[in-house]
mmCIF file of C-alpha atoms in Angstrom:
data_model
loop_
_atom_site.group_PDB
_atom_site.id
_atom_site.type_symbol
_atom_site.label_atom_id
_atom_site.label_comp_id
_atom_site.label_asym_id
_atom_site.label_seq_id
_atom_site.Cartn_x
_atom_site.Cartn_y
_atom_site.Cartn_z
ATOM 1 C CA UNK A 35 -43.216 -8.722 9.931
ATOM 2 C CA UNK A 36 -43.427 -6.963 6.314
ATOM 3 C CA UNK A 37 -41.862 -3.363 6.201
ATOM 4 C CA UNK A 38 -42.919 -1.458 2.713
ATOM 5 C CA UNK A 39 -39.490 -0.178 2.892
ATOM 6 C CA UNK A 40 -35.729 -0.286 2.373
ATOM 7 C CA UNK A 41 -33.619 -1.706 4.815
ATOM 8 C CA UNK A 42 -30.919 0.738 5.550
ATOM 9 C CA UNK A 43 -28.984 2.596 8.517
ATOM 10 C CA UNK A 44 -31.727 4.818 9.817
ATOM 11 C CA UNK A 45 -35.283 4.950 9.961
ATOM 12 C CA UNK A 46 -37.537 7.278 7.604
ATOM 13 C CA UNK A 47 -34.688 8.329 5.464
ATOM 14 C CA UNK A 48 -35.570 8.594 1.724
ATOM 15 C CA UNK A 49 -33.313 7.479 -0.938
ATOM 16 C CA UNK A 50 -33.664 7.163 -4.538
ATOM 17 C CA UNK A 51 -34.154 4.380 -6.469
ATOM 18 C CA UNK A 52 -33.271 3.850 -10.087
ATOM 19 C CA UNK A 53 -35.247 1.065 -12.457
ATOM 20 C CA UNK A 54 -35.371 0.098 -15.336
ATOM 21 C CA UNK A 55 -38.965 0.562 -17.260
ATOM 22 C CA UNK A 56 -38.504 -1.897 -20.432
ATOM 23 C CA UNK A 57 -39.843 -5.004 -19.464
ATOM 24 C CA UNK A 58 -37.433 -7.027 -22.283
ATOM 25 C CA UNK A 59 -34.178 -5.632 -20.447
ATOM 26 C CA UNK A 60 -35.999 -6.244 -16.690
ATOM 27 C CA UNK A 61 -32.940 -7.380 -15.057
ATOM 28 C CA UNK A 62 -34.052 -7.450 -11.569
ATOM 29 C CA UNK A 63 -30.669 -5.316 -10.779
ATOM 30 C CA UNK A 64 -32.394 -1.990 -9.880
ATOM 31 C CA UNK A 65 -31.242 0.090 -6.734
ATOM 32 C CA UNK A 66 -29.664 3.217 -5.779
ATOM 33 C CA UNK A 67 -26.864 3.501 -8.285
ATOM 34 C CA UNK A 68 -28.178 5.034 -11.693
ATOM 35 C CA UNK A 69 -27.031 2.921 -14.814
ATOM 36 C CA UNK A 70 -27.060 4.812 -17.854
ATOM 37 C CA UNK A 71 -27.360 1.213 -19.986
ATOM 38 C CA UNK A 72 -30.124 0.097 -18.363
ATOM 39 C CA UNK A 73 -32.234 2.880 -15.453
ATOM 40 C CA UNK A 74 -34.775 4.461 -17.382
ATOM 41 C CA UNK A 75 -36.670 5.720 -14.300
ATOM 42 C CA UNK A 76 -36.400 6.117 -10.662
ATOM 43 C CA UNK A 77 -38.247 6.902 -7.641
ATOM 44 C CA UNK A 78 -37.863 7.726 -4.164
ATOM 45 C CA UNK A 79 -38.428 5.385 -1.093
ATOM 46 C CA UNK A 80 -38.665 5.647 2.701
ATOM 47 C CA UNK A 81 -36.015 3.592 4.573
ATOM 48 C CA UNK A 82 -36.510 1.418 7.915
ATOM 49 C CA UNK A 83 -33.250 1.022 10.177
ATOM 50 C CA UNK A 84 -31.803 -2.336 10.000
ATOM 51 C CA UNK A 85 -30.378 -2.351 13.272
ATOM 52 C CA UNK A 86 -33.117 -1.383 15.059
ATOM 53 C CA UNK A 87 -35.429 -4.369 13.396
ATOM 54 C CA UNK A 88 -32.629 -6.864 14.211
ATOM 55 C CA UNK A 89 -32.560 -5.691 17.997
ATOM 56 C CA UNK A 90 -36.664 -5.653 17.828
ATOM 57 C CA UNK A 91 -36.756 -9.344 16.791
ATOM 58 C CA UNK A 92 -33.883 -11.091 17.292
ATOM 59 C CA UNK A 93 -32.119 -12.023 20.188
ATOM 60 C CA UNK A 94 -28.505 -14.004 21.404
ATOM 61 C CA UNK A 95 -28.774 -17.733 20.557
ATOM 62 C CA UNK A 96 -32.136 -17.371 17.918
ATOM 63 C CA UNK A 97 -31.472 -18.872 14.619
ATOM 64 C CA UNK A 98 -30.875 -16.146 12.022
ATOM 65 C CA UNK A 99 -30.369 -16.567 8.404
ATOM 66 C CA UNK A 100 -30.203 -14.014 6.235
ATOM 67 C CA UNK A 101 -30.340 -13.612 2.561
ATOM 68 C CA UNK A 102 -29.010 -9.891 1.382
ATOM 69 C CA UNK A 103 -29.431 -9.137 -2.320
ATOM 70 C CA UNK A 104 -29.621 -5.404 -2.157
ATOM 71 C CA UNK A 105 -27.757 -4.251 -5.369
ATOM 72 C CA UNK A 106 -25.065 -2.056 -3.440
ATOM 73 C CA UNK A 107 -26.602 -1.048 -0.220
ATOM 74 C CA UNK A 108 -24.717 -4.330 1.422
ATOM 75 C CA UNK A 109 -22.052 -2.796 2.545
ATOM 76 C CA UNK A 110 -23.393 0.164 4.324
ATOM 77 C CA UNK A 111 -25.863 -1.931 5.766
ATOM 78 C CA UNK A 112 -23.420 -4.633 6.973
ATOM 79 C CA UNK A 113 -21.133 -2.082 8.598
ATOM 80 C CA UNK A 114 -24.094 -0.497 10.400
ATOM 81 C CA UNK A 115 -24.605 -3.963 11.526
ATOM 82 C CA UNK A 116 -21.198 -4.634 12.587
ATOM 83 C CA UNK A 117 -20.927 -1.017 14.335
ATOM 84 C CA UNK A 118 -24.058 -1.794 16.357
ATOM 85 C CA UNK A 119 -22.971 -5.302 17.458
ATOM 86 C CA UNK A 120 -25.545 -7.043 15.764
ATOM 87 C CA UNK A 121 -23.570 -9.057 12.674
ATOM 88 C CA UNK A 122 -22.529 -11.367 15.175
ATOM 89 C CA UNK A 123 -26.779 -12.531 15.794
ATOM 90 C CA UNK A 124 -26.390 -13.712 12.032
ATOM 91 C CA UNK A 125 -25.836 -17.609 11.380
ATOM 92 C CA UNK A 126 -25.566 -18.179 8.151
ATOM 93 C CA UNK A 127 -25.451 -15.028 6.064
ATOM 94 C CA UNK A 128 -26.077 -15.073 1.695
ATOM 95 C CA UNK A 129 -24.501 -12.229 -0.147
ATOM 96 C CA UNK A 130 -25.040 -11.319 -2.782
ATOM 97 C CA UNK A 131 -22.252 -8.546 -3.523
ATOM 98 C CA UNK A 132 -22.196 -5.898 -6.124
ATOM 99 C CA UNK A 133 -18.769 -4.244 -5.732
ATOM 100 C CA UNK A 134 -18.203 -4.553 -9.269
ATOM 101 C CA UNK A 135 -21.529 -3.152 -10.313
ATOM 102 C CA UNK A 136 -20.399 0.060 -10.211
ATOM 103 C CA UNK A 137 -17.655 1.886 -10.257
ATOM 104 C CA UNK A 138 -18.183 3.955 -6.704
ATOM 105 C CA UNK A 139 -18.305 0.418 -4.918
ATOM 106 C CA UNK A 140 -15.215 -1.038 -6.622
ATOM 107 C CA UNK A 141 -13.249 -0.023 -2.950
ATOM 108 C CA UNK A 142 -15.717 -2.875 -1.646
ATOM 109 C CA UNK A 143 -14.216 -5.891 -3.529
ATOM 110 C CA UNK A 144 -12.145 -7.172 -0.110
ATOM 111 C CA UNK A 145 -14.464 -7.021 1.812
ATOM 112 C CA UNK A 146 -16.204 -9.362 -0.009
ATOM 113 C CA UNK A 147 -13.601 -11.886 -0.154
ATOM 114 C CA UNK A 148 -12.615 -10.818 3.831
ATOM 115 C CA UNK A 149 -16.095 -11.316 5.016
ATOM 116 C CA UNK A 150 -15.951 -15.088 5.625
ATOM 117 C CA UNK A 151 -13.125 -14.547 7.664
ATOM 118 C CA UNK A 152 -13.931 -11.623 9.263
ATOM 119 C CA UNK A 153 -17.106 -13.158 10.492
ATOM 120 C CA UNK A 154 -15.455 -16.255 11.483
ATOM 121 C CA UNK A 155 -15.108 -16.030 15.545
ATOM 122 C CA UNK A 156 -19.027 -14.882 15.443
ATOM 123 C CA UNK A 157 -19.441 -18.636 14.198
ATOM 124 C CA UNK A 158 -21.469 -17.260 10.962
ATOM 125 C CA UNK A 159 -21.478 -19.250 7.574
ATOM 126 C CA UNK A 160 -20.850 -16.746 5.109
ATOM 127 C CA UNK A 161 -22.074 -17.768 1.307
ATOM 128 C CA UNK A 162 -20.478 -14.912 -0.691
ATOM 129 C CA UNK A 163 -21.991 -14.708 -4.029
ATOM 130 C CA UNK A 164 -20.100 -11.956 -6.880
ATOM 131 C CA UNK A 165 -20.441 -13.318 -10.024
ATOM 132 C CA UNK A 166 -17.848 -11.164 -10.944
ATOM 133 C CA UNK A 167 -16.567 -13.192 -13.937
ATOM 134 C CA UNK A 168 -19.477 -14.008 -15.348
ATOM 135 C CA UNK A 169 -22.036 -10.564 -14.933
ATOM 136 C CA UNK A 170 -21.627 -9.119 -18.399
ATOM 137 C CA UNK A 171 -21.714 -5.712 -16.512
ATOM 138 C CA UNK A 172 -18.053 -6.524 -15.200
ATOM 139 C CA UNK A 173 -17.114 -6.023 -18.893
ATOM 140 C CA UNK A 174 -18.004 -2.142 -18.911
ATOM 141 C CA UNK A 175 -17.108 -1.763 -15.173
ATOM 142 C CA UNK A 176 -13.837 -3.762 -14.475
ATOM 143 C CA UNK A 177 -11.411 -0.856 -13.206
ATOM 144 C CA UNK A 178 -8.692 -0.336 -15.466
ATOM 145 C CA UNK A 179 -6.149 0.161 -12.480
ATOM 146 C CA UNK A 180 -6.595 -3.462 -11.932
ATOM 147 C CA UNK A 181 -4.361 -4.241 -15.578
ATOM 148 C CA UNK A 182 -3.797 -7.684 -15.782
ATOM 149 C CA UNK A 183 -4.446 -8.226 -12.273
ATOM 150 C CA UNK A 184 -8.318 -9.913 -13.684
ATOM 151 C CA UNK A 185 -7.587 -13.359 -12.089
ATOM 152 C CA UNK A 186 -6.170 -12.265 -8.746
ATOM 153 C CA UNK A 187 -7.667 -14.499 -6.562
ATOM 154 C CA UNK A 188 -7.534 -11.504 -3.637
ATOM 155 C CA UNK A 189 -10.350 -9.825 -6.174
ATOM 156 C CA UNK A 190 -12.780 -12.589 -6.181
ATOM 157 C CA UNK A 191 -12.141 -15.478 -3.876
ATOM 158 C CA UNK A 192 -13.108 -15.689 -0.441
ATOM 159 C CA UNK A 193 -10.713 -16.634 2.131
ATOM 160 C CA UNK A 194 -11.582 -19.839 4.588
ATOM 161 C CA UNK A 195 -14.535 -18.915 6.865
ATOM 162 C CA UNK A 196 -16.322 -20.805 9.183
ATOM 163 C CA UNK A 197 -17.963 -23.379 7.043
ATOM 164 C CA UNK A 198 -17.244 -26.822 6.935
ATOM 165 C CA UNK A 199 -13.657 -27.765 7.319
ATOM 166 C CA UNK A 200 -12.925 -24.098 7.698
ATOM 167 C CA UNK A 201 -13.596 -23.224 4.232
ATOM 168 C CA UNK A 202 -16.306 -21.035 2.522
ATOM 169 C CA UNK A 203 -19.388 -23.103 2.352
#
């Protein structure tokens, strides 16, 4: 099923959602945290609850993979997930994560190194994907709190999950 919307926490919300208009700087990063470097536009959208599609078409024991690349909104969407027992119907789950993005998410950057782990006893693969030192965004966005604290491995490595052998797939 195709929903001309965002996936978020509730249906027929409307958020807004920043882009970028040059096509030489299309980065395929746009979403609902305005860039001044590279939004040049934005627009609103209507919003279709995540949870509710999940209990609509999934079920205990189906397959479910999913692939979540939504610049930001993860981690509202994956605690609205968690909150309404669903996570748990996920079996292999691809992040893409974007605490570093920007600066309002930065409070994220455990969970995405937690996740694995947290998700663990559901028996869900967790590929957690950051690119947090090698974005050229992380450059203008690294928060300065963190001093020389740029390799700590608590930042950017996931702990051991339920992939093979126990580690991160």
């Amino acid at each position: 099923t195709f929903y001309p919307s965002a996936a978020w926490t509730a249906d027929g919300a409307t958020l807004r959602f920043h882009f970028t208009q040059d096509r030489r700087i299309k980065t395929g990063q746009d979403g609902l945290f305005h860039h001044d470097r590279r939004h040049r536009g934005a627009t609103n959208v209507s919003t279709v609850d995540i949870a509710r599609i999940f209990r609509e078409h999934t079920a205990l024991g189906d397959a479910v993979v999913m692939r979540m690349d939504v610049e930001g909104a993860e981690y509202e969407l994956l605690r609205h997930l968690l909150a309404q027992g669903l996570l748990c119907r996920v079996n292999r789950l691809y992040l893409e994560a974007h605490a570093m993005t920007h600066p309002s998410l930065h409070r994220f950057r455990t969970l995405d190194v937690l996740l694995p782990w947290l998700l663990e006893p559901c028996g869900t693969e967790v590929f957690v994907d950051s690119s947090y030192h090698n974005a050229i965004e992380t450059r203008y966005y690294w928060p300065v709190s963190d001093g020389a604290c740029r390799q700590c491995p608590l930042l950017y490595a996931p702990l051991r999950g339920a992939g093979e052998g126990g580690g991160c797939p």
